[in-house]
Amino acid sequence: MQENVTPHSFNVTKKERNVMNNHRSFLIWFTGLSGSGKSTIANAVETALFEKGIHTYTLDGDNVRKGLNNNLTFSPEDRTENIRRIAEVARLMADAGLVVLAAFVSPYRKDRGNIRQIVGKENFVEVFINTPLEECERRDVKGLYAKARAGEIENFTGISAPYEKPIAANIEIDTTKVTVSEAVAIIIKHIDSTLVL
Amino acid sequence: MQENVTPHSFNVTKKERNVMNNHRSFLIWFTGLSGSGKSTIANAVETALFEKGIHTYTLDGDNVRKGLNNNLTFSPEDRTENIRRIAEVARLMADAGLVVLAAFVSPYRKDRGNIRQIVGKENFVEVFINTPLEECERRDVKGLYAKARAGEIENFTGISAPYEKPIAANIEIDTTKVTVSEAVAIIIKHIDSTLVL
């Protein structure tokens, strides 16, 4: 093999993957309070994209906190590391040709700025699910707000830890004002041209 | 949105992604000494698969150590965490429909067992690039063996840190006996039926 060990330009490029898939690849990041509807909307957007033949993947607490980030807590330092790792995975997946949807509270502005830097601003669409705290707490789908109010959960965003709102999100959605279907339509319309090669 | 917040079965499944791509997705893990030819062969296999219309991605030191794992050293503990994170990323990528190729020294048997457990044994193909140490050291493409011998690099596999050979790799290749093209052919032949839905 010796003569073949010298480096060849063997690597498949992102551009070649995008041509094969017939669409560009990038990251759509959903930020907002627990219970704001981030995952519901991300999953609905993914389904709509998938039905259009787009190659997608959704990262959320379910598949990340139980696996890659199962050694992290909810302390500020670990939240930062949590978001950093997710951004790095999203960068690799976008490089692999996937439209990546990521739904995480991601409460710190600095961390979200870090994501943008890691994936590159041309590959980053920030969606702020701006459902009011009162509504998220009223829904309390997982019963987490009740526990946070009772002091059973520490560092709970909106209750005992801060949420820093995005200053210039690409898209902002208040789920008390639009349905899931309407939210999907708004997001798809926004990224439609970004998908084109 | 309230009426839509109740959980829908919105998630796109691995099976649906595999049907869209028209092939199964899994992990091909290349283990072996530094300079054994892991990355060269992995990249050549990826190119061959890509040309057949397979959706692929290669994880290696270049794209992982500089990003996701840039906060890890080469200590035994950090090597274990390095491999764990890569396995978790590979699991997500295989779930996303990609045939993932990963080329890492991964010297510990226990760590490689952990990969198998994380991705599931039905999604794990282990390729042992069994190039003899003397040949790897003779090539010394990156000059690392010279530095390790001079004591300038600690924990260098094969010199100052152990390499535990796989006991039952799916494929074993000695690059002093086969060319890159031959190695690619052996691997493609082995996984050809695994790719079929």
Short mmCIF file of N, CA and C in Angstrom, two decimals, chain A residues 7-123:
data_model
loop_
_atom_site.label_atom_id
_atom_site.label_comp_id
_atom_site.label_asym_id
_atom_site.label_seq_id
_atom_site.Cartn_x
_atom_site.Cartn_y
_atom_site.Cartn_z
N PRO A 7 -1.26 11.47 0.75
CA PRO A 7 -2.64 11.96 0.84
C PRO A 7 -3.30 12.18 -0.53
N HIS A 8 -4.45 11.60 -0.68
CA HIS A 8 -5.26 11.85 -1.87
C HIS A 8 -6.39 12.79 -1.49
N SER A 9 -6.95 13.46 -2.46
CA SER A 9 -8.12 14.29 -2.19
C SER A 9 -9.35 13.39 -2.25
N PHE A 10 -9.44 12.50 -1.26
CA PHE A 10 -10.48 11.49 -1.25
C PHE A 10 -11.79 12.01 -0.68
N ASN A 11 -11.69 13.08 0.13
CA ASN A 11 -12.85 13.47 0.91
C ASN A 11 -14.03 13.97 0.07
N VAL A 12 -15.21 13.44 0.40
CA VAL A 12 -16.44 13.94 -0.20
C VAL A 12 -16.74 15.29 0.46
N THR A 13 -17.10 16.28 -0.32
CA THR A 13 -17.33 17.61 0.23
C THR A 13 -18.81 17.85 0.55
N LYS A 14 -19.05 18.87 1.37
CA LYS A 14 -20.42 19.27 1.69
C LYS A 14 -21.18 19.62 0.41
N LYS A 15 -20.51 20.32 -0.48
CA LYS A 15 -21.16 20.73 -1.74
C LYS A 15 -21.62 19.50 -2.54
N GLU A 16 -20.76 18.48 -2.60
CA GLU A 16 -21.13 17.26 -3.33
C GLU A 16 -22.32 16.56 -2.66
N ARG A 17 -22.33 16.58 -1.35
CA ARG A 17 -23.48 15.97 -0.63
C ARG A 17 -24.76 16.75 -0.92
N ASN A 18 -24.64 18.10 -0.92
CA ASN A 18 -25.81 18.94 -1.20
C ASN A 18 -26.33 18.70 -2.62
N VAL A 19 -25.42 18.51 -3.57
CA VAL A 19 -25.84 18.22 -4.95
C VAL A 19 -26.54 16.88 -5.00
N MET A 20 -26.00 15.87 -4.32
CA MET A 20 -26.64 14.55 -4.30
C MET A 20 -28.06 14.64 -3.73
N ASN A 21 -28.21 15.40 -2.66
CA ASN A 21 -29.52 15.51 -1.99
C ASN A 21 -30.45 16.53 -2.65
N ASN A 22 -29.84 17.37 -3.50
CA ASN A 22 -30.60 18.41 -4.22
C ASN A 22 -31.15 19.51 -3.29
N HIS A 23 -30.46 19.75 -2.18
CA HIS A 23 -30.80 20.90 -1.33
C HIS A 23 -29.60 21.28 -0.48
N ARG A 24 -29.56 22.54 -0.06
CA ARG A 24 -28.51 22.97 0.87
C ARG A 24 -28.77 22.40 2.26
N SER A 25 -27.75 22.46 3.11
CA SER A 25 -27.91 21.94 4.47
C SER A 25 -27.42 22.97 5.47
N PHE A 26 -28.14 23.10 6.59
CA PHE A 26 -27.85 24.12 7.59
C PHE A 26 -28.58 23.77 8.88
N LEU A 27 -28.50 24.66 9.85
CA LEU A 27 -29.08 24.42 11.17
C LEU A 27 -30.23 25.38 11.45
N ILE A 28 -31.37 24.83 11.88
CA ILE A 28 -32.48 25.66 12.36
C ILE A 28 -32.56 25.46 13.87
N TRP A 29 -32.26 26.51 14.63
CA TRP A 29 -32.18 26.41 16.09
C TRP A 29 -33.43 27.01 16.74
N PHE A 30 -34.14 26.19 17.52
CA PHE A 30 -35.33 26.64 18.23
C PHE A 30 -34.98 26.92 19.68
N THR A 31 -35.15 28.16 20.14
CA THR A 31 -34.91 28.51 21.53
C THR A 31 -36.21 29.01 22.17
N GLY A 32 -36.36 28.77 23.47
CA GLY A 32 -37.56 29.24 24.18
C GLY A 32 -37.71 28.47 25.47
N LEU A 33 -38.66 28.91 26.28
CA LEU A 33 -38.87 28.30 27.59
C LEU A 33 -39.33 26.85 27.48
N SER A 34 -39.16 26.11 28.56
CA SER A 34 -39.74 24.77 28.64
C SER A 34 -41.25 24.88 28.48
N GLY A 35 -41.82 24.07 27.62
CA GLY A 35 -43.27 24.11 27.41
C GLY A 35 -43.72 25.16 26.39
N SER A 36 -42.75 25.82 25.75
CA SER A 36 -43.12 26.87 24.79
C SER A 36 -43.62 26.28 23.47
N GLY A 37 -43.29 25.03 23.22
CA GLY A 37 -43.72 24.39 21.98
C GLY A 37 -42.58 24.16 20.98
N LYS A 38 -41.34 24.35 21.43
CA LYS A 38 -40.16 24.19 20.55
C LYS A 38 -40.12 22.83 19.85
N SER A 39 -40.18 21.77 20.65
CA SER A 39 -40.03 20.42 20.08
C SER A 39 -41.20 20.07 19.17
N THR A 40 -42.42 20.44 19.61
CA THR A 40 -43.61 20.17 18.81
C THR A 40 -43.48 20.82 17.43
N ILE A 41 -43.07 22.08 17.43
CA ILE A 41 -42.95 22.81 16.15
C ILE A 41 -41.77 22.26 15.34
N ALA A 42 -40.64 21.99 15.99
CA ALA A 42 -39.48 21.44 15.27
C ALA A 42 -39.84 20.12 14.60
N ASN A 43 -40.53 19.26 15.34
CA ASN A 43 -40.92 17.97 14.77
C ASN A 43 -41.90 18.14 13.60
N ALA A 44 -42.81 19.10 13.74
CA ALA A 44 -43.77 19.34 12.65
C ALA A 44 -43.08 19.91 11.42
N VAL A 45 -42.09 20.80 11.64
CA VAL A 45 -41.32 21.34 10.51
C VAL A 45 -40.53 20.21 9.85
N GLU A 46 -39.91 19.36 10.68
CA GLU A 46 -39.14 18.25 10.12
C GLU A 46 -40.02 17.35 9.25
N THR A 47 -41.19 17.01 9.77
CA THR A 47 -42.10 16.15 9.00
C THR A 47 -42.46 16.80 7.66
N ALA A 48 -42.75 18.10 7.70
CA ALA A 48 -43.10 18.82 6.46
C ALA A 48 -41.93 18.80 5.48
N LEU A 49 -40.72 19.01 5.99
CA LEU A 49 -39.53 18.99 5.12
C LEU A 49 -39.28 17.59 4.56
N PHE A 50 -39.41 16.61 5.45
CA PHE A 50 -39.17 15.22 5.03
C PHE A 50 -40.12 14.83 3.90
N GLU A 51 -41.37 15.28 4.02
CA GLU A 51 -42.37 14.96 2.98
C GLU A 51 -42.05 15.64 1.65
N LYS A 52 -41.24 16.68 1.71
CA LYS A 52 -40.78 17.35 0.48
C LYS A 52 -39.48 16.73 -0.03
N GLY A 53 -39.02 15.67 0.63
CA GLY A 53 -37.81 14.98 0.17
C GLY A 53 -36.51 15.58 0.70
N ILE A 54 -36.63 16.44 1.70
CA ILE A 54 -35.43 17.05 2.31
C ILE A 54 -34.85 16.07 3.34
N HIS A 55 -33.53 15.99 3.37
CA HIS A 55 -32.85 15.13 4.35
C HIS A 55 -32.65 15.92 5.64
N THR A 56 -33.27 15.45 6.71
CA THR A 56 -33.34 16.21 7.96
C THR A 56 -32.93 15.38 9.17
N TYR A 57 -32.70 16.06 10.29
CA TYR A 57 -32.60 15.38 11.58
C TYR A 57 -32.91 16.36 12.69
N THR A 58 -33.60 15.90 13.72
CA THR A 58 -33.93 16.75 14.86
C THR A 58 -33.16 16.33 16.10
N LEU A 59 -32.43 17.28 16.66
CA LEU A 59 -31.75 17.09 17.95
C LEU A 59 -32.60 17.74 19.03
N ASP A 60 -32.87 17.00 20.09
CA ASP A 60 -33.60 17.59 21.21
C ASP A 60 -33.18 16.90 22.50
N GLY A 61 -33.77 17.32 23.59
CA GLY A 61 -33.39 16.77 24.90
C GLY A 61 -33.48 15.25 24.92
N ASP A 62 -34.50 14.71 24.26
CA ASP A 62 -34.71 13.27 24.29
C ASP A 62 -33.52 12.49 23.76
N ASN A 63 -33.00 12.90 22.62
CA ASN A 63 -31.91 12.10 22.04
C ASN A 63 -30.51 12.59 22.41
N VAL A 64 -30.40 13.75 23.01
CA VAL A 64 -29.07 14.27 23.36
C VAL A 64 -28.74 14.13 24.85
N ARG A 65 -29.70 14.49 25.71
CA ARG A 65 -29.42 14.43 27.15
C ARG A 65 -29.26 12.99 27.64
N LYS A 66 -29.91 12.05 26.96
CA LYS A 66 -29.80 10.64 27.37
C LYS A 66 -28.54 9.97 26.81
N GLY A 67 -27.93 10.60 25.81
CA GLY A 67 -26.79 9.97 25.18
C GLY A 67 -25.54 10.84 25.30
N LEU A 68 -25.23 11.58 24.25
CA LEU A 68 -24.01 12.38 24.20
C LEU A 68 -23.78 13.21 25.46
N ASN A 69 -24.84 13.84 25.96
CA ASN A 69 -24.65 14.77 27.08
C ASN A 69 -25.17 14.22 28.40
N ASN A 70 -25.15 12.90 28.54
CA ASN A 70 -25.64 12.29 29.78
C ASN A 70 -24.70 12.50 30.98
N ASN A 71 -23.54 13.10 30.73
CA ASN A 71 -22.63 13.40 31.84
C ASN A 71 -22.62 14.90 32.19
N LEU A 72 -23.68 15.61 31.81
CA LEU A 72 -23.78 17.04 32.11
C LEU A 72 -24.99 17.33 33.00
N THR A 73 -24.82 18.33 33.88
CA THR A 73 -25.92 18.76 34.76
C THR A 73 -26.60 19.99 34.15
N PHE A 74 -27.41 20.68 34.96
CA PHE A 74 -28.05 21.91 34.49
C PHE A 74 -27.41 23.16 35.09
N SER A 75 -26.19 23.01 35.60
CA SER A 75 -25.46 24.18 36.08
C SER A 75 -25.14 25.08 34.88
N PRO A 76 -24.90 26.37 35.13
CA PRO A 76 -24.57 27.28 34.02
C PRO A 76 -23.41 26.76 33.16
N GLU A 77 -22.34 26.24 33.80
CA GLU A 77 -21.16 25.75 33.04
C GLU A 77 -21.56 24.56 32.17
N ASP A 78 -22.34 23.65 32.76
CA ASP A 78 -22.72 22.46 32.00
C ASP A 78 -23.74 22.79 30.91
N ARG A 79 -24.59 23.79 31.15
CA ARG A 79 -25.52 24.21 30.09
C ARG A 79 -24.72 24.74 28.90
N THR A 80 -23.67 25.49 29.19
CA THR A 80 -22.82 26.03 28.12
C THR A 80 -22.16 24.89 27.34
N GLU A 81 -21.64 23.90 28.07
CA GLU A 81 -21.01 22.74 27.42
C GLU A 81 -22.06 21.93 26.65
N ASN A 82 -23.25 21.80 27.21
CA ASN A 82 -24.37 21.12 26.54
C ASN A 82 -24.63 21.75 25.17
N ILE A 83 -24.77 23.05 25.14
CA ILE A 83 -25.07 23.76 23.89
C ILE A 83 -23.88 23.69 22.93
N ARG A 84 -22.68 23.80 23.47
CA ARG A 84 -21.48 23.73 22.62
C ARG A 84 -21.41 22.39 21.88
N ARG A 85 -21.61 21.29 22.64
CA ARG A 85 -21.55 19.97 22.00
C ARG A 85 -22.64 19.81 20.94
N ILE A 86 -23.84 20.28 21.25
CA ILE A 86 -24.94 20.16 20.28
C ILE A 86 -24.60 20.94 19.01
N ALA A 87 -24.04 22.14 19.20
CA ALA A 87 -23.66 22.95 18.04
C ALA A 87 -22.60 22.23 17.20
N GLU A 88 -21.65 21.59 17.86
CA GLU A 88 -20.60 20.86 17.12
C GLU A 88 -21.19 19.67 16.36
N VAL A 89 -22.14 18.98 16.98
CA VAL A 89 -22.80 17.87 16.28
C VAL A 89 -23.60 18.40 15.10
N ALA A 90 -24.29 19.51 15.30
CA ALA A 90 -25.08 20.12 14.23
C ALA A 90 -24.17 20.52 13.06
N ARG A 91 -23.00 21.04 13.39
CA ARG A 91 -22.03 21.42 12.35
C ARG A 91 -21.64 20.20 11.52
N LEU A 92 -21.34 19.09 12.19
CA LEU A 92 -20.97 17.86 11.48
C LEU A 92 -22.14 17.37 10.62
N MET A 93 -23.36 17.40 11.19
CA MET A 93 -24.52 16.91 10.46
C MET A 93 -24.85 17.80 9.25
N ALA A 94 -24.71 19.10 9.41
CA ALA A 94 -24.94 20.00 8.27
C ALA A 94 -23.87 19.75 7.21
N ASP A 95 -22.64 19.49 7.65
CA ASP A 95 -21.55 19.16 6.74
C ASP A 95 -21.87 17.85 6.00
N ALA A 96 -22.60 16.97 6.68
CA ALA A 96 -23.00 15.68 6.10
C ALA A 96 -24.19 15.81 5.17
N GLY A 97 -24.73 17.02 5.03
CA GLY A 97 -25.81 17.24 4.07
C GLY A 97 -27.21 17.31 4.66
N LEU A 98 -27.29 17.28 5.99
CA LEU A 98 -28.61 17.27 6.64
C LEU A 98 -29.06 18.68 7.03
N VAL A 99 -30.36 18.94 6.86
CA VAL A 99 -30.97 20.11 7.49
C VAL A 99 -31.25 19.71 8.94
N VAL A 100 -30.54 20.33 9.86
CA VAL A 100 -30.62 19.96 11.27
C VAL A 100 -31.57 20.90 11.99
N LEU A 101 -32.52 20.32 12.74
CA LEU A 101 -33.40 21.11 13.59
C LEU A 101 -32.99 20.81 15.03
N ALA A 102 -32.81 21.84 15.83
CA ALA A 102 -32.40 21.62 17.22
C ALA A 102 -33.33 22.41 18.12
N ALA A 103 -33.93 21.72 19.10
CA ALA A 103 -34.89 22.36 19.99
C ALA A 103 -34.39 22.26 21.42
N PHE A 104 -33.87 23.37 21.92
CA PHE A 104 -33.31 23.41 23.28
C PHE A 104 -33.62 24.77 23.92
N VAL A 105 -33.86 24.75 25.24
CA VAL A 105 -34.15 26.00 25.93
C VAL A 105 -33.07 27.04 25.61
N SER A 106 -31.83 26.62 25.70
CA SER A 106 -30.66 27.47 25.39
C SER A 106 -30.88 28.92 25.85
N PRO A 107 -30.89 29.12 27.17
CA PRO A 107 -31.32 30.41 27.74
C PRO A 107 -30.29 31.54 27.65
N TYR A 108 -29.01 31.20 27.39
CA TYR A 108 -27.99 32.24 27.42
C TYR A 108 -27.64 32.76 26.03
N ARG A 109 -27.70 34.08 25.91
CA ARG A 109 -27.40 34.74 24.63
C ARG A 109 -25.99 34.40 24.15
N LYS A 110 -25.07 34.35 25.09
CA LYS A 110 -23.66 34.07 24.74
C LYS A 110 -23.53 32.67 24.12
N ASP A 111 -24.24 31.70 24.70
CA ASP A 111 -24.20 30.33 24.17
C ASP A 111 -24.77 30.28 22.75
N ARG A 112 -25.87 31.01 22.53
CA ARG A 112 -26.47 31.01 21.19
C ARG A 112 -25.55 31.71 20.19
N GLY A 113 -24.84 32.72 20.66
CA GLY A 113 -23.84 33.37 19.81
C GLY A 113 -22.73 32.40 19.44
N ASN A 114 -22.40 31.54 20.39
CA ASN A 114 -21.37 30.52 20.17
C ASN A 114 -21.81 29.51 19.10
N ILE A 115 -23.08 29.14 19.12
CA ILE A 115 -23.60 28.22 18.10
C ILE A 115 -23.40 28.82 16.71
N ARG A 116 -23.81 30.09 16.60
CA ARG A 116 -23.69 30.79 15.32
C ARG A 116 -22.25 30.77 14.81
N GLN A 117 -21.33 30.95 15.75
CA GLN A 117 -19.91 30.97 15.39
C GLN A 117 -19.44 29.57 14.96
N ILE A 118 -19.89 28.55 15.68
CA ILE A 118 -19.46 27.18 15.38
C ILE A 118 -19.96 26.71 14.01
N VAL A 119 -21.24 26.94 13.73
CA VAL A 119 -21.79 26.44 12.45
C VAL A 119 -21.60 27.44 11.31
N GLY A 120 -21.30 28.68 11.65
CA GLY A 120 -21.17 29.72 10.63
C GLY A 120 -22.51 30.42 10.43
N LYS A 121 -22.50 31.74 10.38
CA LYS A 121 -23.78 32.47 10.39
C LYS A 121 -24.63 32.17 9.15
N GLU A 122 -23.96 31.80 8.05
CA GLU A 122 -24.72 31.48 6.82
C GLU A 122 -25.44 30.13 6.94
N ASN A 123 -25.10 29.37 7.98
CA ASN A 123 -25.73 28.06 8.20
C ASN A 123 -26.63 28.05 9.43
#
